[in-house]
Coordinates of C-alpha atoms in Angstrom, one line a residue:
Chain A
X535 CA -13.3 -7.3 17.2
X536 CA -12.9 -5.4 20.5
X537 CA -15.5 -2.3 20.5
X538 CA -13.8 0.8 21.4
X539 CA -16.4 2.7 23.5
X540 CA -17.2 6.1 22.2
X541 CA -15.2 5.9 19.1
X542 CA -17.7 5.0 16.0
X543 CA -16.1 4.8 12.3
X544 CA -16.9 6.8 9.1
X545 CA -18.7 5.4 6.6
X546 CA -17.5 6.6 3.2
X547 CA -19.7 5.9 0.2
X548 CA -17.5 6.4 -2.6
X549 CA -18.1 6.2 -6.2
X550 CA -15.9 4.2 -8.2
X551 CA -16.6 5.4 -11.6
X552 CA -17.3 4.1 -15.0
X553 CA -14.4 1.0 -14.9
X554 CA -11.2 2.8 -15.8
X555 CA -9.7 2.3 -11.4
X556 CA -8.2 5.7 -12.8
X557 CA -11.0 7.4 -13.1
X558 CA -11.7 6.8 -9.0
X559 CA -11.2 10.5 -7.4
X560 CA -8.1 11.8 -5.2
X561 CA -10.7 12.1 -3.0
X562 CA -12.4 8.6 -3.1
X563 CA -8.7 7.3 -3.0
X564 CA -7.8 8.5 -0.1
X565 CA -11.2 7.4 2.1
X566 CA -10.2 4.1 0.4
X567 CA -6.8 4.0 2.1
X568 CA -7.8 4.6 5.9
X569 CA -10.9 2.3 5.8
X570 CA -10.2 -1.1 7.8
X571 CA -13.4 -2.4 6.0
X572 CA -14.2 -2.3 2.4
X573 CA -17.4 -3.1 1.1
X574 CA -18.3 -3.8 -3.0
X575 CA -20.4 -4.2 -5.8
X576 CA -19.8 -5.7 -8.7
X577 CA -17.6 -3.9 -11.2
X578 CA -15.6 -2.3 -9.7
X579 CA -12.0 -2.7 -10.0
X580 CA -9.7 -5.0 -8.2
X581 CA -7.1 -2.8 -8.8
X582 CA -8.8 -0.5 -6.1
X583 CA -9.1 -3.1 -3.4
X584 CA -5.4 -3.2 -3.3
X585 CA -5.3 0.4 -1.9
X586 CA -7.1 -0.2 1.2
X587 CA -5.0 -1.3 4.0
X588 CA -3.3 -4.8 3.8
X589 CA -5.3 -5.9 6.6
X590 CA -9.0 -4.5 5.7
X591 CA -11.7 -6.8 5.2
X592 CA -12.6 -7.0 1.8
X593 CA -16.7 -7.8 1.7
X594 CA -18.2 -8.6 -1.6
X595 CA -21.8 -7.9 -1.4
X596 CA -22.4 -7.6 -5.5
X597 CA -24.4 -9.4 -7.7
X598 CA -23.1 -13.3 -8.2
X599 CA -25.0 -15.4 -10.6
X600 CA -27.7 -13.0 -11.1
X601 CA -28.7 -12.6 -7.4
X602 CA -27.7 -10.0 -4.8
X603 CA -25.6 -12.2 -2.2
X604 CA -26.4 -9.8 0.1
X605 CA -30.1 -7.9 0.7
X606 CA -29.4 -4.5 0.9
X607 CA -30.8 -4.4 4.7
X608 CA -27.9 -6.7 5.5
X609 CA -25.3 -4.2 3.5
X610 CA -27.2 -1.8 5.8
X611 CA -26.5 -3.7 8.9
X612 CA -23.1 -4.5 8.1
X613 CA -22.3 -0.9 7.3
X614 CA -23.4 0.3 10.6
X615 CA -21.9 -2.9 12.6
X616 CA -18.5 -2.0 11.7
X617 CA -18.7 1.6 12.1
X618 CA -19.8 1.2 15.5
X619 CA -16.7 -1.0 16.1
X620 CA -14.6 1.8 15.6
X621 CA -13.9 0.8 12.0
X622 CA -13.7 3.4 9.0
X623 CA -15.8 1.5 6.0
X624 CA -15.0 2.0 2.5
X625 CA -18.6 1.4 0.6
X626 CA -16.9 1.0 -3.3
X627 CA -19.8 1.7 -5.6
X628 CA -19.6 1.7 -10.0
X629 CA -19.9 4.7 -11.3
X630 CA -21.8 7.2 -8.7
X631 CA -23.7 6.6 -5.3
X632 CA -26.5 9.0 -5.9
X633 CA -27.2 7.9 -9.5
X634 CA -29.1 4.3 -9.5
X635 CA -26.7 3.3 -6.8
X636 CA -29.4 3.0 -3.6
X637 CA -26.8 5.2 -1.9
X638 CA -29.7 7.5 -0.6
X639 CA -30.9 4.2 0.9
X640 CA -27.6 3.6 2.6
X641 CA -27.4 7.2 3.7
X642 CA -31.1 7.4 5.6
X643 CA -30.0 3.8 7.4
X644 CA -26.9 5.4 8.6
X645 CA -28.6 8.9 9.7
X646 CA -30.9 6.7 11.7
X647 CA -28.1 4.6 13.4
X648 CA -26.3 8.1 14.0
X649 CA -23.0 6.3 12.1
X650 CA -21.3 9.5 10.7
X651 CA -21.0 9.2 6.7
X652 CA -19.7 11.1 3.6
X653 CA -20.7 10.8 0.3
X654 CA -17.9 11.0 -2.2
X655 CA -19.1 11.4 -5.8
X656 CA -18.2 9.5 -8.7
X657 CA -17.5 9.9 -12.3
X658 CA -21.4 8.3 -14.2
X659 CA -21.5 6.0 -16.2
X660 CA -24.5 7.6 -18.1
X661 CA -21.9 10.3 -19.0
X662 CA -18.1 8.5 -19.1
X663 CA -18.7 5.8 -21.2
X664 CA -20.6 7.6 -24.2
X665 CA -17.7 9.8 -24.1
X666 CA -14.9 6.9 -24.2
X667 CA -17.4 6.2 -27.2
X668 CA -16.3 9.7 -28.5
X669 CA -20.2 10.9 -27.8
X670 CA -20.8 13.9 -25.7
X671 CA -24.2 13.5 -24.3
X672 CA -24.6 17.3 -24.9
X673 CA -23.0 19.4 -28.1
X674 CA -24.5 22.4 -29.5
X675 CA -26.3 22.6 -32.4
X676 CA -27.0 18.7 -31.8
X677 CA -28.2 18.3 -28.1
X678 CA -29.3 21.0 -25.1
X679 CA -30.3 18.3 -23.0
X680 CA -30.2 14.9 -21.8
X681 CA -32.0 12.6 -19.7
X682 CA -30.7 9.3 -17.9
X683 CA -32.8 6.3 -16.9
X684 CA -32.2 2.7 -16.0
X685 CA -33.4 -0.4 -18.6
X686 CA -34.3 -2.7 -15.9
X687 CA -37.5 -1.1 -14.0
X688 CA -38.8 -3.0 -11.4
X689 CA -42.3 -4.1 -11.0
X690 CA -43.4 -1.9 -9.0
X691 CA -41.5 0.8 -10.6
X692 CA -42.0 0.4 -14.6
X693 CA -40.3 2.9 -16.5
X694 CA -42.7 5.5 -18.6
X695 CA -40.7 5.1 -21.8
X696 CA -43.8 7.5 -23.7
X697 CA -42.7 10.2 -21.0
X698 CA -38.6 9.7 -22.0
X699 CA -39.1 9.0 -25.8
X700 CA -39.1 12.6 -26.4
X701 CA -37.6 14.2 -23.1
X702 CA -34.4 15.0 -23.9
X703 CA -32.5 15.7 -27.1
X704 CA -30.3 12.9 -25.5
X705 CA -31.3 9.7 -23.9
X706 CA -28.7 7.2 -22.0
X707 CA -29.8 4.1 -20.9
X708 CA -27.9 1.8 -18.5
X709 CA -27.8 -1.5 -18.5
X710 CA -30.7 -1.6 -21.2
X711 CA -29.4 -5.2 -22.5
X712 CA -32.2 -7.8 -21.3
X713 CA -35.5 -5.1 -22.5
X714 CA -33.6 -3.7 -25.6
X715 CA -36.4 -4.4 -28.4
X716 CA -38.8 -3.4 -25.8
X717 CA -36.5 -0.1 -25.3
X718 CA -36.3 0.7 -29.1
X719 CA -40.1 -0.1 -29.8
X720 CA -41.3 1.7 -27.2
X721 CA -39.4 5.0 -28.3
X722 CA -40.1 4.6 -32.0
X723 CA -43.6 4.2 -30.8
X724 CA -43.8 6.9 -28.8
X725 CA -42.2 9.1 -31.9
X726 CA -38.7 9.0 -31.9
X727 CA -37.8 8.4 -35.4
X728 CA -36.0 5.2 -36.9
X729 CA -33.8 6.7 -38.7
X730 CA -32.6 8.0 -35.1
X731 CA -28.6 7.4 -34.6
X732 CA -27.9 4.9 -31.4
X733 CA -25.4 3.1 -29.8
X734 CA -24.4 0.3 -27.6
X735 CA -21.3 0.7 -25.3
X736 CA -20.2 -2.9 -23.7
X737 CA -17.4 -2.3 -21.3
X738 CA -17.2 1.1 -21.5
X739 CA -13.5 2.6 -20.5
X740 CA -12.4 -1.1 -20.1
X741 CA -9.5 -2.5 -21.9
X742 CA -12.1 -4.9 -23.5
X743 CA -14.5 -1.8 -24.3
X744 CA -16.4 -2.3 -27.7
X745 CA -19.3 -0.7 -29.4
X746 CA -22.4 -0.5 -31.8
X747 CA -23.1 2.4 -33.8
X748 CA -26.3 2.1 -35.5
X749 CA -29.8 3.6 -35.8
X750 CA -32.7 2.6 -33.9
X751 CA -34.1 0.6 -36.3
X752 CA -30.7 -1.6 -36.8
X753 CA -29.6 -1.6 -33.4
X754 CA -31.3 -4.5 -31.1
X755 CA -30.2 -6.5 -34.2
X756 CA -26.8 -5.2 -34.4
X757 CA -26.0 -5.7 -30.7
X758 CA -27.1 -9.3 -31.3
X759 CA -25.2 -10.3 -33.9
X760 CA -22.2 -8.6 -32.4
X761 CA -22.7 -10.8 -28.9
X762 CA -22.5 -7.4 -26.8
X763 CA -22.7 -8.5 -23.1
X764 CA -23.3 -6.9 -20.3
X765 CA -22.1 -4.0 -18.5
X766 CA -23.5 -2.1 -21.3
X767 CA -25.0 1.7 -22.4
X768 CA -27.7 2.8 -24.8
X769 CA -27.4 6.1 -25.7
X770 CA -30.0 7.7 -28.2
X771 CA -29.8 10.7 -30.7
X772 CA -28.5 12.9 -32.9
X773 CA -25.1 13.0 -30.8
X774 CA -24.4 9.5 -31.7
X775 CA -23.1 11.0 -34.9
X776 CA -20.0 12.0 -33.3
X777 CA -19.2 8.7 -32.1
X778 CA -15.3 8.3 -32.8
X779 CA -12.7 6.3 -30.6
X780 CA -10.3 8.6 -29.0
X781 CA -7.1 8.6 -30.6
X782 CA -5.7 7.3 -27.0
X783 CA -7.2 3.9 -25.6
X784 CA -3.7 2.0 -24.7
X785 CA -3.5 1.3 -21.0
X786 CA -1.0 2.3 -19.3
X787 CA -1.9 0.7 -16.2
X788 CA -2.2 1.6 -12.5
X789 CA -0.2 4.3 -11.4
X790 CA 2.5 3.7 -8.5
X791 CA 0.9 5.7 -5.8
X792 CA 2.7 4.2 -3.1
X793 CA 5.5 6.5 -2.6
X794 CA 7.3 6.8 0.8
X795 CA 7.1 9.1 3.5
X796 CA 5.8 12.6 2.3
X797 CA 2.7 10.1 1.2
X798 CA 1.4 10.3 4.5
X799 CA -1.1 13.1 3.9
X800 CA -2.9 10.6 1.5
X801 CA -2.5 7.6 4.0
X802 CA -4.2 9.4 6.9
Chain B
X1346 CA 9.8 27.9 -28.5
X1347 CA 11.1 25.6 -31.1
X1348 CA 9.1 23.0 -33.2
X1349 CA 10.6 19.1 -32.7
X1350 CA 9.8 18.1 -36.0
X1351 CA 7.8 14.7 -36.1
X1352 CA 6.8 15.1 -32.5
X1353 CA 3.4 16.7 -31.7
X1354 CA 2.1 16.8 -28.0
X1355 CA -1.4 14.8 -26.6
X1356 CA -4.4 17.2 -25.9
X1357 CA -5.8 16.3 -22.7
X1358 CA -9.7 17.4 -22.2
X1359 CA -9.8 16.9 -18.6
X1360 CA -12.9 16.8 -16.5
X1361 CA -11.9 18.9 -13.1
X1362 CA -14.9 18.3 -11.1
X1363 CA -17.8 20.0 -9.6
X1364 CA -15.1 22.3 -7.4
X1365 CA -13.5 20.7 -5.0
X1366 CA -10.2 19.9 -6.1
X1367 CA -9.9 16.5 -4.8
X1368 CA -13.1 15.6 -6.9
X1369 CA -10.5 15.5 -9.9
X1370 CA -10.0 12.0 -11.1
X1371 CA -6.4 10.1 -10.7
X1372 CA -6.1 9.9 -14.6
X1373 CA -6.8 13.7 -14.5
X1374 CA -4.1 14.2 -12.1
X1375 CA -1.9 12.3 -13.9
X1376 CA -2.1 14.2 -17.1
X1377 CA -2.1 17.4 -15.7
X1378 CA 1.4 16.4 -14.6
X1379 CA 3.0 15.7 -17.5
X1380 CA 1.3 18.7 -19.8
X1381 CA 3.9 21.8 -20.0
X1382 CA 0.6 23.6 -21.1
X1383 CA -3.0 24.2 -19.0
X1384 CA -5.5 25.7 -20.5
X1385 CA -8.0 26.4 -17.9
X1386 CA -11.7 27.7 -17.3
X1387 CA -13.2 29.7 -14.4
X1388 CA -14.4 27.2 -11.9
X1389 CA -10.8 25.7 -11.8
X1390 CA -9.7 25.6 -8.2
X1391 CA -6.0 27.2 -8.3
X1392 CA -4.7 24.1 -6.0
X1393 CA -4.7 22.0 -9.5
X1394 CA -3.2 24.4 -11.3
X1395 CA -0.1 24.4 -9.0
X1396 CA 0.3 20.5 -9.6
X1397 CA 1.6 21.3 -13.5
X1398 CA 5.2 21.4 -13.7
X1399 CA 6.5 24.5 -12.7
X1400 CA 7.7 25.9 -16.0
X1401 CA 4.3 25.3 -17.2
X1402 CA 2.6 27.8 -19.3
X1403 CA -1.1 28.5 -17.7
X1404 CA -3.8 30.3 -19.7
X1405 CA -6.9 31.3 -18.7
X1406 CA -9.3 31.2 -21.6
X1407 CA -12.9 31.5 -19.1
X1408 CA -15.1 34.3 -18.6
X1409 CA -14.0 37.7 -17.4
X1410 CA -16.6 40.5 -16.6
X1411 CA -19.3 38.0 -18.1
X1412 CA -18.1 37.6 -21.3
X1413 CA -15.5 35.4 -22.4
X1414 CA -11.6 36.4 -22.3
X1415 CA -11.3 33.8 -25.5
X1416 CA -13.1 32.7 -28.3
X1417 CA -14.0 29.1 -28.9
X1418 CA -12.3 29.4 -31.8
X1419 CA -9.0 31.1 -30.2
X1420 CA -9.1 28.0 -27.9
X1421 CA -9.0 25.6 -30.8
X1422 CA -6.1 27.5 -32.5
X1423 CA -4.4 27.8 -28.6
X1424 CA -4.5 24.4 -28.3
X1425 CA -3.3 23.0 -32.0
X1426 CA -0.8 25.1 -31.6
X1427 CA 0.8 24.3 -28.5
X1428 CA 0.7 20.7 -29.6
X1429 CA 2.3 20.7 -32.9
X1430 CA 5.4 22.9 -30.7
X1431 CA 5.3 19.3 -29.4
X1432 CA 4.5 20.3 -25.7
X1433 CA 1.1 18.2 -23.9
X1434 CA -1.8 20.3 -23.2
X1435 CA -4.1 19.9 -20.2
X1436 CA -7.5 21.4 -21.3
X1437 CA -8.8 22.0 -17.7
X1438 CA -12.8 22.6 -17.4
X1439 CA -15.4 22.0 -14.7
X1440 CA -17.3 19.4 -14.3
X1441 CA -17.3 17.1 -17.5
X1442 CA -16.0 18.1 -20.5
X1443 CA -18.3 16.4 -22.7
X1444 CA -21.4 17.9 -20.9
X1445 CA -22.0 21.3 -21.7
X1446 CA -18.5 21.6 -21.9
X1447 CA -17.9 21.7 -25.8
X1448 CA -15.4 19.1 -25.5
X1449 CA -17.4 18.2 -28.4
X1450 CA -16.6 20.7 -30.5
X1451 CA -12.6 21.1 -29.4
X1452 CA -12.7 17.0 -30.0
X1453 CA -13.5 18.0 -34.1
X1454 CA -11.1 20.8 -33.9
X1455 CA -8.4 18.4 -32.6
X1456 CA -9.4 15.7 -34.9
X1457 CA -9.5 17.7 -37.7
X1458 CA -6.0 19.3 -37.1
X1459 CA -4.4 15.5 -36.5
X1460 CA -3.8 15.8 -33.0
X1461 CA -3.9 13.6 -30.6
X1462 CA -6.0 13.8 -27.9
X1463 CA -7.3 12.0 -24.9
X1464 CA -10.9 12.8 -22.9
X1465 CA -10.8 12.2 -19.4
X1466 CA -14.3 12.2 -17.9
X1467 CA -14.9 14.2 -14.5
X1468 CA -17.5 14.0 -11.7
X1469 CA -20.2 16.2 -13.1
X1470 CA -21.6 18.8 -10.9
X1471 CA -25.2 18.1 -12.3
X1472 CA -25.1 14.9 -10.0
X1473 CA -22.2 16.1 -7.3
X1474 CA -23.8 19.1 -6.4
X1475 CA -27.3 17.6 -5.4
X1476 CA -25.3 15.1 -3.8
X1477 CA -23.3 17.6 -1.7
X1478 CA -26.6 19.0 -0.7
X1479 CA -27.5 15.3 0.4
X1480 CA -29.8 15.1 -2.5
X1481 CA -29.3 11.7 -4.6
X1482 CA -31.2 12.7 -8.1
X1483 CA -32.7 8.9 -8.0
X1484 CA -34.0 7.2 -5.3
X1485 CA -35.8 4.0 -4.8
X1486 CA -39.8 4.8 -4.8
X1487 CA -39.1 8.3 -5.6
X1488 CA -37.5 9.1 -8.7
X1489 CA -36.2 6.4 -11.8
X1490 CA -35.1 9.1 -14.0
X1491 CA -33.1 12.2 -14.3
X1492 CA -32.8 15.0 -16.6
X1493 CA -29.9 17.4 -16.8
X1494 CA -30.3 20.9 -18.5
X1495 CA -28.8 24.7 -18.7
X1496 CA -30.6 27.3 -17.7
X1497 CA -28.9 29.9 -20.4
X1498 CA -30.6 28.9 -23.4
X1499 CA -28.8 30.3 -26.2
X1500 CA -31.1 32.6 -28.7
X1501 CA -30.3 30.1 -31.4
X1502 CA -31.2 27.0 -29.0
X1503 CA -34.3 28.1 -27.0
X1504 CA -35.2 25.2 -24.4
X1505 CA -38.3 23.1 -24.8
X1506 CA -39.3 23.7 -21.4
X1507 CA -42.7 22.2 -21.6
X1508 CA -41.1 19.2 -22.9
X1509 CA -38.5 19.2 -19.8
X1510 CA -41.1 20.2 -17.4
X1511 CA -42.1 16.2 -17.1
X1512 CA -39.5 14.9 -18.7
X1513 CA -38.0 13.1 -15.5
X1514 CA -38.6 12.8 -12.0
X1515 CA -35.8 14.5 -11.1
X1516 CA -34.7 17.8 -13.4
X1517 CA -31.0 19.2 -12.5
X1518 CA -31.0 22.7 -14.2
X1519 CA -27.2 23.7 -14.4
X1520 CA -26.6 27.8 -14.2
X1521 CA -30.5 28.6 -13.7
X1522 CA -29.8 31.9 -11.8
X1523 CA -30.6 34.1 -14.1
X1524 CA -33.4 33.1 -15.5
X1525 CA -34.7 31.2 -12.1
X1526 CA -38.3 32.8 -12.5
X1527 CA -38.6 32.2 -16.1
X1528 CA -37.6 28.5 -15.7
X1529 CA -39.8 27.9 -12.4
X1530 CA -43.2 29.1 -14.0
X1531 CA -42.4 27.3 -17.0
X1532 CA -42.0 24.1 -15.1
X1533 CA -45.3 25.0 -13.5
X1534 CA -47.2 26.4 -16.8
X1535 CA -46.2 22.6 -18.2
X1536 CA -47.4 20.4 -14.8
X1537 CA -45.0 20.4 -12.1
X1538 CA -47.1 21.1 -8.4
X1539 CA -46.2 24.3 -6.9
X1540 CA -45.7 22.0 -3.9
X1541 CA -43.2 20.5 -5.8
X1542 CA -39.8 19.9 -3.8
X1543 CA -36.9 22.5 -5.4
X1544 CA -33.4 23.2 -4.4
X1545 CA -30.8 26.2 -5.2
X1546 CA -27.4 25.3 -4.1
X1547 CA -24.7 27.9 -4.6
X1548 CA -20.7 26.7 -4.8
X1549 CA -21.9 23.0 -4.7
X1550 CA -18.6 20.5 -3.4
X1551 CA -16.9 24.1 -2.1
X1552 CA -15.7 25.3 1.0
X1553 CA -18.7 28.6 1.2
X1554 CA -21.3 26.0 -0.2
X1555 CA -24.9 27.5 0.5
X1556 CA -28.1 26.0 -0.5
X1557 CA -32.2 26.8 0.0
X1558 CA -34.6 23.7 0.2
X1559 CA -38.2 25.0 -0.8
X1560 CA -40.9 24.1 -3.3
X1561 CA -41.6 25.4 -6.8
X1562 CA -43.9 28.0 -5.3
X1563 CA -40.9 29.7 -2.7
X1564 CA -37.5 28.8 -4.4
X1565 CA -37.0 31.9 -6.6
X1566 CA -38.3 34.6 -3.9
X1567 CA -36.3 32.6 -1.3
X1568 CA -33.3 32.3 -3.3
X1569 CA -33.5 36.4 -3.6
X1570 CA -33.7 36.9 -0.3
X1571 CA -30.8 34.7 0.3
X1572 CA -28.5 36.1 -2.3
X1573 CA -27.7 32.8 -3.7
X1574 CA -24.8 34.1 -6.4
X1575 CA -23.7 32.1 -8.9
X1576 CA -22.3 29.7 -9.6
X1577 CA -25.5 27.7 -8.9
X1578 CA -27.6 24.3 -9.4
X1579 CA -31.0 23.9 -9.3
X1580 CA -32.9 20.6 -8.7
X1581 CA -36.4 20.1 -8.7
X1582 CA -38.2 16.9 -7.8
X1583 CA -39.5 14.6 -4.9
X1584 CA -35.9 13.4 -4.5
X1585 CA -35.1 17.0 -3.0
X1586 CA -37.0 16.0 0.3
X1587 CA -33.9 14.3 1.3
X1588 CA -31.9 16.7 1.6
X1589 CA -29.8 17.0 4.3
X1590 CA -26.1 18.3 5.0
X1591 CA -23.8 15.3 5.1
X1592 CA -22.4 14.6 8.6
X1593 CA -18.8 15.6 7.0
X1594 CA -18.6 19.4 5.7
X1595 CA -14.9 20.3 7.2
X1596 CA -11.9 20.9 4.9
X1597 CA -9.1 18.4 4.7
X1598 CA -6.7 20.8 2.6
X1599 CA -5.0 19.1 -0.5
X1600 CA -3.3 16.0 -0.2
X1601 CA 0.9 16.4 -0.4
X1602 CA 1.0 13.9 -4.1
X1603 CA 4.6 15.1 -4.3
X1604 CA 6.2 12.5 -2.6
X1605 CA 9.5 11.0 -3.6
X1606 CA 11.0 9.2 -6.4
X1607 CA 8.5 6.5 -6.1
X1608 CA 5.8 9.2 -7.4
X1609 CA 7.7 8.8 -10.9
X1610 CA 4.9 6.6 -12.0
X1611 CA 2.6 9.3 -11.6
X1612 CA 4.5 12.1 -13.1
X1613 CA 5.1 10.4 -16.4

């Protein structure tokens, strides 16, 4: 890898989106296409690596087995490395950078190395995969408001589920599988009522999506017995009510993008 | 226009982003393509509109003069119609149609007249705009949970502010302009700091994109003084001490899609 002197790559954080690779941005598609590095999490879609240049690396620095493979100073390190190599890096994220995706973290380690960055935002999760669930997360009459939170709190960051019970009219939770009987107690407890409507998105947008509707008081249960697996999304309240599939969910599959010369403009 | 009996068109609700155009999602782009209707809000950049076919029928149906050109239930009827004439109709909003958007309510219209329809999620502006501002709503250590709002309560739907005010660590207020001081004293009557970090940003994603970093105490006198105009998104929370301009701000101008025969994939 010969270092250019003086030239320094971009850095492109991009969010994926939910699953669906269509639901990646014109924009995000395009960083994608002049990065010589890409570098991805878990879930997002293969489909997507095949759009950066035949020769990019391809760095996997997801989750395997239940461990990070790589600690995110190392993602931070390799970021900056092949930026300052003269390399444009693709950072592939699920769903959106800013929202539970560390991507402020990445963007303070690159301001400090001085790497030049852009943050391309991404179609959430919290809000794309109720709705492939038929549920708008707002809908008047129903829901003015809604709040988003992760199921996995750290240790030194546990979630104040007394504080979200009653926040919104509308509460998603991602990736709420491994605490979801703690989840549901703690808002019953904290006085949501049972009767409550909620449901359990596995997949969402995915050709294998599937889902729970229940109530709060059914749902751990219902999830159970349905073996719903991770990637999943709890969303909670009155909006679940709406829940239908849309009439469309065939795949059509990925779009031939590659199209000759006047498809430079979304090469460079 | 004549009716093709037996063949009704596919309503699609399509997410166009938070404002830049290329924040519109591949799938959106791909539908927009093949609908020989657009029904469109304001906030729609005109650059999308032009990738319709050219014979397409474009309707604007968004405010004019503060007060809507159509009524919801015009839409509805604007909509079911062009789709039983057999034509595809791309139902263009901002941001995400099924937050604040009422894709809720045109999804039971559709449903209820037996047309097909498909939802395509877009980037929200409740989490694009911080971002554009350099603001991620969560952040390792400094916020776990986010809470998205309007700032227009309805008269029928007055917002709970007190139980907003705490809701989250981060609270994303969409459309807060004009009732900035109402909403910042609330948040303060109900235990948010004066100190507390708060950010107006004006055409969020968008070439003029303006924005004042403050604290509870400042934001609405400092957002006077600037003229901060809608359309605008307020965030309040410790995640707003991030905020800095990503190192990328230029313009790019629209990609050229149209490229060739080998773009039929994308047309269909």
């Amino acid at each position: 890898m010969r270092v250019i002197p003086g030239k320094t790559g971009t850095v492109y954080l991009i969010g994926a989106g939910p699953g669906d690779p269509e639901l990646l941005t014109i924009r995000g598609l395009r960083a994608l296409r002049r990065s010589e590095v890409v570098v991805y999490d878990r879930l997002v879609d293969p489909v997507l690596l095949d759009e950066a240049p035949p020769g990019a690396e391809r760095i996997f620095v997801g989750k395997r087995g239940g461990h990070y493979s790589f600690p995110q100073s190392e993602i931070h390190q390799l970021m900056i490395r092949s930026a300052r190599s003269g390399k444009n890096v693709a950072r592939l994220k699920g769903g959106d950078p800013f929202l539970f995706g560390r991507g402020g973290e990445e963007v303070l380690a690159l301001t400090e190395a001085g790497i030049p960055y852009e943050v391309i935002p991404g179609v959430s999760s919290a809000l794309a995969v109720p709705a492939a669930a038929g549920i708008p997360v707002t809908h008047r009459g129903l829901a003015t408001s809604v709040s988003i939170v992760t199921g996995h709190g750290r240790g030194d960051e546990p979630i104040d589920w007394g504080r979200l019970a009653r926040a919104s009219d509308t509460l998603v939770v991602l990736m709420p599988l491994a605490n979801l009987r703690t989840i549901v107690s703690q808002l019953v407890l904290h006085g949501r009522a049972l009767s409550t409507p909620a449901a359990v998105i596995q997949d969402g947008t995915r050709p294998g999506q599937r889902q729970v509707i229940s109530t709060l008081r059914e749902i751990a249960s219902e999830v159970e017995i349905a073996g719903i697996e991770s990637p999943a999304t709890l969303v909670v309240g009155e909006v679940v009510e709406l829940a239908q599939v849309s009439s469309r969910m065939k795949k059509e599959g990925w779009p031939d993008l590659e199209c000759g010369s006047r498809a430079s403009a979304l090469r460079k």
